[in-house]
Coordinates of C-alpha atoms and ligand atoms in Angstrom, one line a residue:
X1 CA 235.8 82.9 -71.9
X2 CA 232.3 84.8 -72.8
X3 CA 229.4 83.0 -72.0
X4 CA 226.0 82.6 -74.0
X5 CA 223.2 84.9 -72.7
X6 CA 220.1 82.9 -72.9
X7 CA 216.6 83.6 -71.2
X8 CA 213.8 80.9 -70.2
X9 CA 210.3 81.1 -68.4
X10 CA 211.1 78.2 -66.3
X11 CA 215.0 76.3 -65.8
X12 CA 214.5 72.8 -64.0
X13 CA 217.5 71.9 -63.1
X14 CA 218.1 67.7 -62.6
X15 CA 216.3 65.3 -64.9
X16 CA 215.3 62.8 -63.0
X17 CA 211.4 61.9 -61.8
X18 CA 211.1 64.6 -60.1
X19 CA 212.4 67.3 -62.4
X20 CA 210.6 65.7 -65.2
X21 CA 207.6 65.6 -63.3
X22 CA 207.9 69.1 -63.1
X23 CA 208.6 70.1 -66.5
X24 CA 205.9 68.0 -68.1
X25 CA 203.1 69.3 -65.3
X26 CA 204.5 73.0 -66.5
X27 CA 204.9 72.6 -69.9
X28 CA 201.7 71.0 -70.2
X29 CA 199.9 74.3 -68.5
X30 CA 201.4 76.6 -70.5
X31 CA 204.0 78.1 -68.7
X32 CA 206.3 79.1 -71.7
X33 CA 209.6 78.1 -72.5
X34 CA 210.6 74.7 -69.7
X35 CA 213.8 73.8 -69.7
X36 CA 215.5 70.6 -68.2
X37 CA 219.6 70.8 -67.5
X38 CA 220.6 67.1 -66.9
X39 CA 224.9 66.9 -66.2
X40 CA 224.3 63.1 -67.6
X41 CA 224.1 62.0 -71.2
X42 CA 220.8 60.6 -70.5
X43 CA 217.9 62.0 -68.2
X44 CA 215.9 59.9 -65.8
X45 CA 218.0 60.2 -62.8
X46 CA 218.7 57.3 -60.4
X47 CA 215.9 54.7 -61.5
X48 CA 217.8 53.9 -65.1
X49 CA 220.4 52.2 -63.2
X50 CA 218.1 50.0 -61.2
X51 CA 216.9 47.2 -63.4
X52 CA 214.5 45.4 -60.7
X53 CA 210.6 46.3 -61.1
X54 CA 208.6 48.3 -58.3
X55 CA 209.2 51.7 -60.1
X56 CA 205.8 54.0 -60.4
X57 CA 204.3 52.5 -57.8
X58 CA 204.1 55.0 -55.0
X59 CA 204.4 54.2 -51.4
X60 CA 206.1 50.8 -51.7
X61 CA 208.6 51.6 -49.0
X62 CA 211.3 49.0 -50.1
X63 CA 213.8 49.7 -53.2
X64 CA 214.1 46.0 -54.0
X65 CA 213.1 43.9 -56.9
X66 CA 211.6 41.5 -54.7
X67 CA 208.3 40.7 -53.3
X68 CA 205.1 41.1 -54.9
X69 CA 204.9 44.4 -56.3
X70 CA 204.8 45.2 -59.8
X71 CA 205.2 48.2 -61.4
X72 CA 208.0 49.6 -64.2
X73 CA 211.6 48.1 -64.3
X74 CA 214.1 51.5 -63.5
X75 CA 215.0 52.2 -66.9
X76 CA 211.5 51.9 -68.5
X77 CA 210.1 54.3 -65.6
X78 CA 212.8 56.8 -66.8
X79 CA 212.1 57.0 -70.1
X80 CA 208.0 57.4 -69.6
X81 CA 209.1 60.5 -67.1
X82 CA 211.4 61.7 -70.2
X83 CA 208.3 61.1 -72.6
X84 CA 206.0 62.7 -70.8
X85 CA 208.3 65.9 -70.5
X86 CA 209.3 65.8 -74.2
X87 CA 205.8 64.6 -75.3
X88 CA 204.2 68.2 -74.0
X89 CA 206.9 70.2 -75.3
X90 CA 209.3 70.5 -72.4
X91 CA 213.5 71.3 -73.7
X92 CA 215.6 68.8 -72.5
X93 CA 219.4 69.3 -72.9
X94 CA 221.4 66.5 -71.3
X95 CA 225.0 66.6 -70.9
X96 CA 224.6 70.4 -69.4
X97 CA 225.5 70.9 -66.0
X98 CA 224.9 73.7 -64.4
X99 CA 228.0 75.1 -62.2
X100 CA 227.0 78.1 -60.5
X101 CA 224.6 81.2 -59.5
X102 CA 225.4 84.6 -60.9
X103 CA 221.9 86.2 -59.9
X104 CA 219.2 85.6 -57.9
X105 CA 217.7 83.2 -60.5
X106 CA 220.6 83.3 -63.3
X107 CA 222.6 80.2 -63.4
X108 CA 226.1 79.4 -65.4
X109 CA 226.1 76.3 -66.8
X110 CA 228.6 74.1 -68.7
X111 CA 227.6 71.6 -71.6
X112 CA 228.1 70.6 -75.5
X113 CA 227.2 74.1 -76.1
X114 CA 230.2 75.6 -74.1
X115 CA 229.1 78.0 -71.3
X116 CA 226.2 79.6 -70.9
X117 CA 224.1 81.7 -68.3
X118 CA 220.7 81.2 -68.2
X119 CA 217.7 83.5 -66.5
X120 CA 214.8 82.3 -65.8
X121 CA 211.6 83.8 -64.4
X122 CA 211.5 80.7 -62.2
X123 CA 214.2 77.8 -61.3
X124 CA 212.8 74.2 -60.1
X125 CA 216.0 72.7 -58.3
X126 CA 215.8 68.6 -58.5
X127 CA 219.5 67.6 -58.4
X128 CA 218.3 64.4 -56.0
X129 CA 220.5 62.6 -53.5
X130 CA 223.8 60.9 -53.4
X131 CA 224.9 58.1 -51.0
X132 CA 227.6 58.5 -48.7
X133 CA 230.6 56.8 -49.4
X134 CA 232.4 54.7 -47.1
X135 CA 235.3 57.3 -46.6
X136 CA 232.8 60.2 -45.1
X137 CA 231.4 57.2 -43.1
X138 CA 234.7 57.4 -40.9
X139 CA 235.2 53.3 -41.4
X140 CA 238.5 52.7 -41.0
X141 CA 241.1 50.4 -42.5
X142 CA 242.7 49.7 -45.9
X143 CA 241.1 50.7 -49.2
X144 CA 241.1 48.0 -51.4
X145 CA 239.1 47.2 -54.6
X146 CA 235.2 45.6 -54.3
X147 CA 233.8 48.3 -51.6
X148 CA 230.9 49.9 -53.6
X149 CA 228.0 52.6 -52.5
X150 CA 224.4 51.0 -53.6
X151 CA 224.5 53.6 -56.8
X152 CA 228.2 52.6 -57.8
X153 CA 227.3 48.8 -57.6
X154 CA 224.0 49.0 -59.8
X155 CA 226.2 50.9 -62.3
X156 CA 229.1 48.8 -62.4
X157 CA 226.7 45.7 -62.9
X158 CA 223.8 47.2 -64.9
X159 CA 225.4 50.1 -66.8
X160 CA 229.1 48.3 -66.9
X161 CA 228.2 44.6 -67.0
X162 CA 231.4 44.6 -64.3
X163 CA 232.0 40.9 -62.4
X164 CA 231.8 42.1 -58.9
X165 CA 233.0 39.2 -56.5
X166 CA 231.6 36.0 -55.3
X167 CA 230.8 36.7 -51.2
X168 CA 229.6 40.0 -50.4
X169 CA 228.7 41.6 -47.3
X170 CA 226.0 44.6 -47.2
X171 CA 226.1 47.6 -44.8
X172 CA 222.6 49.2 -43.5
X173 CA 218.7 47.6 -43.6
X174 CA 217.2 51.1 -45.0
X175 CA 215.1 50.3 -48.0
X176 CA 217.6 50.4 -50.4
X177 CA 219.9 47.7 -48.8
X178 CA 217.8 45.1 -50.0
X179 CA 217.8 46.5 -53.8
X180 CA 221.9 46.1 -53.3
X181 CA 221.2 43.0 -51.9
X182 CA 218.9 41.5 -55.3
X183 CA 221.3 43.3 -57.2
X184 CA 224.1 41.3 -56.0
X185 CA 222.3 38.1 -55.9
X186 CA 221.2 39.1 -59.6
X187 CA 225.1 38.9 -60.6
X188 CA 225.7 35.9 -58.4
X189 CA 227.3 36.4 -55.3
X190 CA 226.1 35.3 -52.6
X191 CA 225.1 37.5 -49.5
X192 CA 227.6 36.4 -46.1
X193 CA 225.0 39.0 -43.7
X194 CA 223.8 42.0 -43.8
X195 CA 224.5 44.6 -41.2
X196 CA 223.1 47.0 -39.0
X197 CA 224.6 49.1 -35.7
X198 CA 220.3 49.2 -35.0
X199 CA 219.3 47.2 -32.2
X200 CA 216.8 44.1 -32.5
X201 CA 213.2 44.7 -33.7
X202 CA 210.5 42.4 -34.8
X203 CA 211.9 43.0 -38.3
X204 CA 214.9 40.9 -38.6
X205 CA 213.5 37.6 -38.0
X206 CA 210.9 38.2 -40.7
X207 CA 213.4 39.3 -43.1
X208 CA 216.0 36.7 -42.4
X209 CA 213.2 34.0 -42.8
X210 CA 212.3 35.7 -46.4
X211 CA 215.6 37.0 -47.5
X212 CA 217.4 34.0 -47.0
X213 CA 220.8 35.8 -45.6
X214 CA 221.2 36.7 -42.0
X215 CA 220.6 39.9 -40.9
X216 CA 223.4 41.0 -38.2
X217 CA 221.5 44.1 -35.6
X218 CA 223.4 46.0 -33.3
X219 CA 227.3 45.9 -35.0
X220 CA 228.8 48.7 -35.6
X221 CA 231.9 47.9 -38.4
X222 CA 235.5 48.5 -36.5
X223 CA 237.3 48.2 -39.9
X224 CA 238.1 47.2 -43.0
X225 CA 241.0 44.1 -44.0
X226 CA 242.5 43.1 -47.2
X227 CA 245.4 44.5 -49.1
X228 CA 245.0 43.7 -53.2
X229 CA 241.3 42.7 -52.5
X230 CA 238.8 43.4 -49.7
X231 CA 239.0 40.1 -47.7
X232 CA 237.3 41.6 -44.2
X233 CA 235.1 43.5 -42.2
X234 CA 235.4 43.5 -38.5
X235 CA 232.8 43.8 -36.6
X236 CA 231.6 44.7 -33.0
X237 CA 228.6 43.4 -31.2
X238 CA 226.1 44.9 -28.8
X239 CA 227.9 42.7 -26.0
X240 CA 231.3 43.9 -26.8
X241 CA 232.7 40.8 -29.0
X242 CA 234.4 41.5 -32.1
X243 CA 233.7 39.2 -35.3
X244 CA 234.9 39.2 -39.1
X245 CA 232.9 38.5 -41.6
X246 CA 235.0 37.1 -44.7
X247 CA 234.0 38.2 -47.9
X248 CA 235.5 40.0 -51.3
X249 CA 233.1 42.8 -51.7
X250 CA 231.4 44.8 -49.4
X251 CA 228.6 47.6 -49.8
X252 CA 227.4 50.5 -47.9
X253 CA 223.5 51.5 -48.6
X254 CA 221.8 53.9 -47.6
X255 CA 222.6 57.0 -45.6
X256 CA 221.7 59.3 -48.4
X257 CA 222.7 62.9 -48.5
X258 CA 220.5 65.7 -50.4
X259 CA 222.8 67.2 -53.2
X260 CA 222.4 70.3 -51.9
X261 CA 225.9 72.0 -53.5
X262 CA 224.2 74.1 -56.2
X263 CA 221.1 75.4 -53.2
X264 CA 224.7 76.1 -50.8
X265 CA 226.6 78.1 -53.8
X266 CA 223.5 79.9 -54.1
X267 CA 223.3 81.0 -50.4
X268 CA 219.7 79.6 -50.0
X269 CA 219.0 78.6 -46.1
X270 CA 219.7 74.8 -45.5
X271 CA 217.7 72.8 -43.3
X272 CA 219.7 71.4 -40.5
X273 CA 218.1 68.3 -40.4
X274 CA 217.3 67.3 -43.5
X275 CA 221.2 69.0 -45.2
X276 CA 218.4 69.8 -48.4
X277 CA 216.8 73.1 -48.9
X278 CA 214.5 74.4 -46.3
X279 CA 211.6 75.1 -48.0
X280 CA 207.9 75.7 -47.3
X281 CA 204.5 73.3 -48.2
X282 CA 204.5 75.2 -51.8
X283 CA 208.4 74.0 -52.5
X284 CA 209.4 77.6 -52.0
X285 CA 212.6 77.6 -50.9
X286 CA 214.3 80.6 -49.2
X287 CA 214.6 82.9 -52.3
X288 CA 211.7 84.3 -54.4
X289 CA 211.4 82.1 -57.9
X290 CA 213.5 79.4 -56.4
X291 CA 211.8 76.0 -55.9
X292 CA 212.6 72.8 -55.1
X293 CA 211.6 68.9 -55.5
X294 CA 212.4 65.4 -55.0
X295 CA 215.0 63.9 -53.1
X296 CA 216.9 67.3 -52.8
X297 CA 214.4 67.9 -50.2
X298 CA 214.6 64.9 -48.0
X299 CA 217.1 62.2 -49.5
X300 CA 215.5 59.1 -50.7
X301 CA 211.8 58.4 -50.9
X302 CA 210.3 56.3 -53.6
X303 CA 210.5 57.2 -57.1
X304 CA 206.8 57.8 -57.6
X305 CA 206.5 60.1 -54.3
X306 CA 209.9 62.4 -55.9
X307 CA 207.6 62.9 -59.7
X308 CA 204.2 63.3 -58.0
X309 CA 206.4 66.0 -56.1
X310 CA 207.3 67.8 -59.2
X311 CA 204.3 67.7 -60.5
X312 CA 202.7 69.1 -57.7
X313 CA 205.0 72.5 -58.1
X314 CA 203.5 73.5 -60.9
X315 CA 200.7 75.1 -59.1
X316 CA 203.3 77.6 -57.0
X317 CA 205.5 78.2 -59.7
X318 CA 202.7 78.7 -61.7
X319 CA 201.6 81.1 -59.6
X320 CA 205.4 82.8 -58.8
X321 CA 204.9 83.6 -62.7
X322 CA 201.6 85.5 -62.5
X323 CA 203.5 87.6 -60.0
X324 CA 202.0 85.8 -56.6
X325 CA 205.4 84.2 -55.7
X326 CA 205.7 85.1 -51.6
X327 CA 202.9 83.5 -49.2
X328 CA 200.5 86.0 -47.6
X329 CA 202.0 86.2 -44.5
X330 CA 205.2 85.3 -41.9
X331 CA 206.3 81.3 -42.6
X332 CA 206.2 79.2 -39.0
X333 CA 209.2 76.9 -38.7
X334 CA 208.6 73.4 -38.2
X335 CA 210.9 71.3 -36.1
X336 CA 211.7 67.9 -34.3
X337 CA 212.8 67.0 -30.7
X338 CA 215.2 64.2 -30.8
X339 CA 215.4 61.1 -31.5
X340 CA 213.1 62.5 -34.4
X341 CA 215.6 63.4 -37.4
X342 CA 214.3 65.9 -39.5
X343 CA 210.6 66.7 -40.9
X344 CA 210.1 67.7 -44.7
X345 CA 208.5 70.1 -45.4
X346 CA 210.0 72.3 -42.4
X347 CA 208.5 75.4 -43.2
X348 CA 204.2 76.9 -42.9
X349 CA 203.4 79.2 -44.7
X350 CA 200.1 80.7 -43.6
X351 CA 198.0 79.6 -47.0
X352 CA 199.2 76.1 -46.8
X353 CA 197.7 73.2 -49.3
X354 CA 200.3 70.3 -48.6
X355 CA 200.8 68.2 -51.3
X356 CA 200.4 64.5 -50.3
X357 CA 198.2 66.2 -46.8
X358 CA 201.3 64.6 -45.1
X359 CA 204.7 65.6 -43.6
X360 CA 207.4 63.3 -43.7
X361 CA 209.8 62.1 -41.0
X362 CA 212.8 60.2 -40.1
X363 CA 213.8 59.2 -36.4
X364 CA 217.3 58.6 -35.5
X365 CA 216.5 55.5 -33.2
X366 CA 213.9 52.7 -33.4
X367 CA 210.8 53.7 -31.5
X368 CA 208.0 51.3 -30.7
X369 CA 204.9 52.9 -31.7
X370 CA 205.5 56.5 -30.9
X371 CA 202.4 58.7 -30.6
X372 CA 203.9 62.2 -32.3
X373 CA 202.7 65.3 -30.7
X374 CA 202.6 68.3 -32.5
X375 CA 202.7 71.9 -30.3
X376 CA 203.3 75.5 -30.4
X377 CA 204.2 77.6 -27.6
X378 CA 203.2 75.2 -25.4
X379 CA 199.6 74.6 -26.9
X380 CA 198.7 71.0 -28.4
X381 CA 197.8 71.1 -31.8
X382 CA 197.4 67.3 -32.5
X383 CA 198.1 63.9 -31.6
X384 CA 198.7 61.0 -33.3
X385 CA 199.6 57.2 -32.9
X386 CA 201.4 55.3 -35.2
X387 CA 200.6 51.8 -35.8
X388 CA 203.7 50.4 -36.5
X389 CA 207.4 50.8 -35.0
X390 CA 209.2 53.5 -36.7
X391 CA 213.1 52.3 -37.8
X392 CA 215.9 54.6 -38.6
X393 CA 216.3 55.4 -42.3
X394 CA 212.3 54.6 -43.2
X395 CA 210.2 57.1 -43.9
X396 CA 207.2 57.5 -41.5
X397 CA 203.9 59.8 -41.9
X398 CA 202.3 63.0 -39.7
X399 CA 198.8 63.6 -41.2
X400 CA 198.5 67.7 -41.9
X401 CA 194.7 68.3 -40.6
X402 CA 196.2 70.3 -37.3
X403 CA 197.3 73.2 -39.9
X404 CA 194.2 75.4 -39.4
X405 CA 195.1 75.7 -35.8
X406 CA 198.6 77.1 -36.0
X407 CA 199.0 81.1 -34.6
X408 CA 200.9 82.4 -37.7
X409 CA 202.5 85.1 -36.0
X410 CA 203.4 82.5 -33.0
X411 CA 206.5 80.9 -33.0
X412 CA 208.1 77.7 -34.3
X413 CA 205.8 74.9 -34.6
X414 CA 207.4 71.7 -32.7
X415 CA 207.0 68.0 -33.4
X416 CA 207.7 65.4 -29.9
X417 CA 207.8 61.7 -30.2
X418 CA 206.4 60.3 -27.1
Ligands
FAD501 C1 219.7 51.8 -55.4 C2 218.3 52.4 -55.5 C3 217.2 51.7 -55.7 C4 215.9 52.3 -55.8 N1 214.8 51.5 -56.1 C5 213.6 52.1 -56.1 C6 212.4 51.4 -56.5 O1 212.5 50.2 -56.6 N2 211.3 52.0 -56.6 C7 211.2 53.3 -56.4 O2 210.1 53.9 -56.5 N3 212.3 54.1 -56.1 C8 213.5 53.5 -55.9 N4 214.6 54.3 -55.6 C9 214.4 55.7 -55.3 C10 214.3 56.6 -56.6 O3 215.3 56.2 -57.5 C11 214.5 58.0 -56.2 O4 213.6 58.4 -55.2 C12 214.3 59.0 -57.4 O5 215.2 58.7 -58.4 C13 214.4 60.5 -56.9 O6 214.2 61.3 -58.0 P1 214.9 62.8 -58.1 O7 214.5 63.3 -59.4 O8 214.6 63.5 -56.9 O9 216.5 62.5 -58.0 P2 217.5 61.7 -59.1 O10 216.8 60.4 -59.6 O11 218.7 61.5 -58.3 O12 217.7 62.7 -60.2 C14 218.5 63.9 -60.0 C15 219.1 64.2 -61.4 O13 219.7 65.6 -61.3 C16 220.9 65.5 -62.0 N5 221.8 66.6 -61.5 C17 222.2 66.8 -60.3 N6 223.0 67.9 -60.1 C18 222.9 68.5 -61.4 C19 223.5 69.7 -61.9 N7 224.2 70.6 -61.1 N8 223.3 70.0 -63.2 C20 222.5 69.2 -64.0 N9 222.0 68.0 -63.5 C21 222.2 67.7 -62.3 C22 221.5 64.2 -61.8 O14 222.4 63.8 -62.8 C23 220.2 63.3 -61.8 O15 220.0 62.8 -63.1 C24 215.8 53.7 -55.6 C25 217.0 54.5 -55.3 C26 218.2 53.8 -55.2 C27 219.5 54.6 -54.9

């Protein structure tokens, strides 16, 4: 079947916040023709399934509707990212997916429209993050109805209007677990424990005094029961006892994975620890024109940090269009000693202006207070205390003034938890 030849200035691909963020900061400094691609029927991304408030309010560090907070509900945050694409004369076409690479920055793409391929002078990738569902989480045990991710819950009670269950048990203490957790209590069930395989911090008693459910550290879930009906999950404890938790629904939050298929098909480099795009502190990614935003990059921040990310850019792209795409000298790899997961960005590039003047982090265990050392071939560049614990799954902050005293030609810069 022939495709549709079609050229652009500038294809963002994903319209959520942060690809709307980037096409309204582009369109709205007159880079030409901006078009969004959004596979859904409506842009926005994730936030127009989450009805709770606390959207466009940057930095809040929990996902729930709880609390004091404020800000937008989900769906009312998506549509002023949409409006503020739309409103400066950014394209959006929703219901276009795009499928493929076929050229460095031509894409093929399916839609209402039937195929096309599409070149652009510059592509902004911001397909976002998907939880993992409980299969690639290796629990075992029968596969009955009411197990849900967080994203497949909010849809089949705010998109669907669905009746979940009554009892429900939720998986993970990341951020996001307690937006699961008001969404379930929203549609009525009540909450049998939350669980975690982290061990005991400070945290737990605070949240189980405010939350009003127990929060269960240090299980790992054995398995799965129930035939017609989840009816189970089994858990084991720190000490080695196994419990069950009865319940008829059960949802696993959390443990979000960059969709990163489009960057892969494309052969751009992935970053081991993050599984996004490696990419540099001007969203460069590995290929020239070819930039990327939002929780591609680093799964899931807030919504607020994922638009201020796209609108921030503009200024590369801007300047990949006036022909100034490649840094001015070698990039220095950034990278992490465990426990410490991943750092985002994971690339230096020599004339580095770091959106946000911070890197973020993720640790794989719960450390008390780490100070965070930052060194290249042996040399201290900085050091740093943090104030508070750091906790698997929550985002944590390396200030960016050590820059200036990186060698550029030395080699990879490295990040130690102490
Ligand atoms: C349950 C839950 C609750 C949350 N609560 C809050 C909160 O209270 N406050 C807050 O600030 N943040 C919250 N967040 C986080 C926030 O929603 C995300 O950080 C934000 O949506 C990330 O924006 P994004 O544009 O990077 O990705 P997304 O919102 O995921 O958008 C990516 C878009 O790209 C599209 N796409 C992907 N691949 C393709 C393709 N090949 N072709 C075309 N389109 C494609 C997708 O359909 C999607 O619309 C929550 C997240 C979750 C999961």
């Amino acid at each position: 079947m022939t495709r549709l030849e079609r050229s652009v200035d500038v294809l963002v691909v994903g319209g959520g916040p942060a690809g709307l963020g980037a096409a309204a900061e582009l369109a709205a400094s007159g880079a030409g023709h901006v078009e969004i691609l959004e596979r859904e029927q409506d842009a926005g991304g994730i936030p127009r399934h989450c009805l709770h408030g606390g959207f466009g309010v940057r930095g809040t560090g929990r996902f729930s509707g709880s609390g004091p907070r404020g800000g937008m509900s989900g769906p009312a945050f998506a549509r002023a990212c949409v409006a503020a694409a739309v409103g400066v004369g950014a394209v959006l076409r929703t219901g276009v997916s795009v499928t493929g690479w076929d050229g460095p920055r031509t894409v093929e793409t399916t839609g209402p429209a039937g195929l096309e391929r599409i070149t652009a002078r510059a592509v902004v990738l911001a397909t976002g993050a998907r939880e993992r569902p409980r299969s690639a989480r290796l629990v075992p045990g029968s596969r009955p109805p009411g197990i849900y991710t967080t994203g497949e819950l909010q849809r089949a009670v705010h998109v669907h209007g669905q009746r979940i269950g009554t009892h429900a048990v939720v998986i993970g203490n990341e951020p996001v677990a307690h937006g699961a957790a008001d969404t379930l209590r929203g549609a009525g069930l009540d909450i049998v424990a939350m669980v975690t395989d982290q061990p005991v911090s400070p945290l737990p008693a605070l949240v189980r005094a405010w939350a009003g459910f127990p929060l269960l550290t240090g299980a790992t879930v054995t398995r799965l029961t129930g035939r017609n009906r989840i009816s189970g999950v089994e858990l084991r404890h720190e000490d080695g006892r196994t419990t069950t938790l009865r319940c008829d629904t059960v949802v696993f939050t959390g443990d979000f994975v960059p969709e990163h298929e489009l960057a892969r098909r494309g052969g751009l480099v992935i970053d081991a620890g993050t599984r996004g795009p490696a990419y540099d502190t001007g969203f460069r990614t590995s290929r020239d024109g070819v930039f990327a935003v939002g929780n591609l990059l680093h799964a899931a921040e807030d919504a607020g940090v994922a638009a201020a990310e796209g609108r921030a850019c503009a200024v590369p792209v801007l300047r990949g269009l006036a022909g100034h795409d490649r840094p001015a000298g070698p990039l220095v790899p950034l990278e992490v000693d465990p426990p410490l997961r991943w750092v985002a960005p994971n690339r230096i590039a020599p004339d580095a202006e770091l959106h946000d003047g911070r890197f973020v982090l993720r640790t794989g265990r719960r450390l008390p207070r780490p100070h965070l050392v930052v060194s290249q071939d042996g040399r201290e560049l900085h050091r740093q205390r943090l104030l508070l614990p750091v906790l698997p799954g929550h985002p944590f902050h390396l200030g960016a003034g050590w820059l200036e005293r990186i060698d550029p030609h030395g080699s990879a810069v490295r990040i130690t938890a102490l």
